[in-house]
XYZ file of C-alpha atoms in Angstrom:
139
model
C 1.662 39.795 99.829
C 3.047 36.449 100.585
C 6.501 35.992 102.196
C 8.473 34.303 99.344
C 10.887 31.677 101.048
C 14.790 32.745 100.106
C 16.575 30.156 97.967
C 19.374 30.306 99.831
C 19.763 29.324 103.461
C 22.712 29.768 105.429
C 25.697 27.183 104.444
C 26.068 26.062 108.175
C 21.978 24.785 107.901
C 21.707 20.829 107.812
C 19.889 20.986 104.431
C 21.920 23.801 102.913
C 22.252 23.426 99.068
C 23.321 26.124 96.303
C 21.041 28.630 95.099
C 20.984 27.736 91.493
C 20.414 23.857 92.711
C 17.301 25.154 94.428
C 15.857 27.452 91.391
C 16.988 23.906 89.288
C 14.387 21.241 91.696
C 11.701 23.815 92.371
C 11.398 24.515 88.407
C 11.591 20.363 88.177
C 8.992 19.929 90.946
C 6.588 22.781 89.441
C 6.232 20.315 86.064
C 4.898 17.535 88.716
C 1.389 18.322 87.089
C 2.052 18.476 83.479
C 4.011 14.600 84.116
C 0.894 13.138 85.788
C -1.398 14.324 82.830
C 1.030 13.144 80.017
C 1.810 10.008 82.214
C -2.166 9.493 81.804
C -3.035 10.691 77.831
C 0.457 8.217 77.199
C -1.605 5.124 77.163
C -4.744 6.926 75.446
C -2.493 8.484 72.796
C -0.791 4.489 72.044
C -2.884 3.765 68.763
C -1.729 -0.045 68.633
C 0.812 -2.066 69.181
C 0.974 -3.628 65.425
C 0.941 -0.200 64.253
C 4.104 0.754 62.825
C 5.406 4.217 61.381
C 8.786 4.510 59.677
C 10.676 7.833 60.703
C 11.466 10.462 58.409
C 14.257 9.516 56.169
C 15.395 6.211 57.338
C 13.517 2.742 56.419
C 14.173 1.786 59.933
C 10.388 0.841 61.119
C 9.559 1.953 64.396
C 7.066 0.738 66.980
C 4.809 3.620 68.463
C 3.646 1.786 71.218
C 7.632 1.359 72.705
C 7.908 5.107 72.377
C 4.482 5.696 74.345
C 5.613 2.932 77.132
C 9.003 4.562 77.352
C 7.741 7.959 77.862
C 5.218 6.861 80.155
C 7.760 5.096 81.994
C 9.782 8.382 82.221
C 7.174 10.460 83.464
C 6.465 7.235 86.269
C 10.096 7.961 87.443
C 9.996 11.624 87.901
C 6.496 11.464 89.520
C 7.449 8.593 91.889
C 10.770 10.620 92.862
C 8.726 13.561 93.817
C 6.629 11.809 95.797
C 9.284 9.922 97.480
C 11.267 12.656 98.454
C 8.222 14.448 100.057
C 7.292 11.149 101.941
C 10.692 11.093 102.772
C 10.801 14.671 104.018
C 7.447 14.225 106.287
C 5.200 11.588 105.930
C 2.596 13.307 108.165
C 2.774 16.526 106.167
C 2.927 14.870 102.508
C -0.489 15.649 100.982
C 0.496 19.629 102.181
C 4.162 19.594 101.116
C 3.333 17.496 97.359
C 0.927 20.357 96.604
C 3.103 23.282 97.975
C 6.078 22.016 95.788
C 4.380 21.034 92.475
C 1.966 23.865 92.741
C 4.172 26.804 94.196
C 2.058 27.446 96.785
C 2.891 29.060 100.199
C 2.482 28.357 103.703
C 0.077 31.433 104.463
C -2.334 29.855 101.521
C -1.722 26.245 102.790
C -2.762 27.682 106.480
C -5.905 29.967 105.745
C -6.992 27.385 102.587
C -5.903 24.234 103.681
C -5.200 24.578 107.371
C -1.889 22.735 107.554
C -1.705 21.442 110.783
C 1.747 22.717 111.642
C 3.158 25.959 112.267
C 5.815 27.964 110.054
C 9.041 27.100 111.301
C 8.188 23.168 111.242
C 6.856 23.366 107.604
C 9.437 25.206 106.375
C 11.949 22.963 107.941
C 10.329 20.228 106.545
C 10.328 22.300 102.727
C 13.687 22.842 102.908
C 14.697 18.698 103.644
C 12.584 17.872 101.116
C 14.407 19.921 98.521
C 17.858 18.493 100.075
C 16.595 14.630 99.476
C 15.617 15.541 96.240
C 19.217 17.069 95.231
C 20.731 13.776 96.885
C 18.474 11.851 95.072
C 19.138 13.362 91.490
C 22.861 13.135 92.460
């Protein structure tokens, strides 16, 4: 069984934040790979941009291309937040960190699968900063 990493550290820790603001940016981080495939299908899914439906009940037209581009755009923020924070958090350990924060996965699969080059207490540090950028960030 895999050690599960606590949500809460001890207050005095440099990148201490609350337990519920942990739970909150891990369950953000872990929808990393449903963003990047609606971030790509948004441009497929744009039929044209002199297409024009009119929403239910109102005669207001509306243009379906600005709704794909502004969703797209949303999911380009999130995505390029999550990957700034991990660059931010260890620019040597990114590729191991991105995948062990938008995919859940733990440091004993990263080491026997993956073979992070680093050992526990370094990667673990470096999880833990990388959560406290992101709740500075989303501040």
């Amino acid at each position: 069984m895999a050690t599960v990493i606590r949500p809460e550290i001890s207050a005095k820790n440099k990148y201490w934040i609350d337990k519920h603001r942990h739970y909150e940016l891990k369950h953000f981080c872990l929808q990393y790979p449903t963003w990047r495939k609606l971030h790509e299908d948004a441009l497929e899914s744009c039929i044209s941009a002199a297409k024009l439906e009119y929403e239910g009940g109102c005669n207001v037209p509306s243009d379906i291309t600005a709704k794909y581009a502004m969703r797209k755009a949303e999911y380009s923020k999130k995505i390029k937040l999550i990957e700034w924070a991990v660059r931010e958090a260890d620019e040597f350990l990114y590729p191991y960190l991105l995948r062990a924060v938008t995919e859940g996965l733990s440091f004993t699969y990263l080491k026997t699968r993956l073979n992070i080059p680093c050992g526990k207490d370094m990667y673990y540090d470096r999880y833990r900063r990388f959560f406290w950028i992101l709740s500075e960030a989303r501040n």
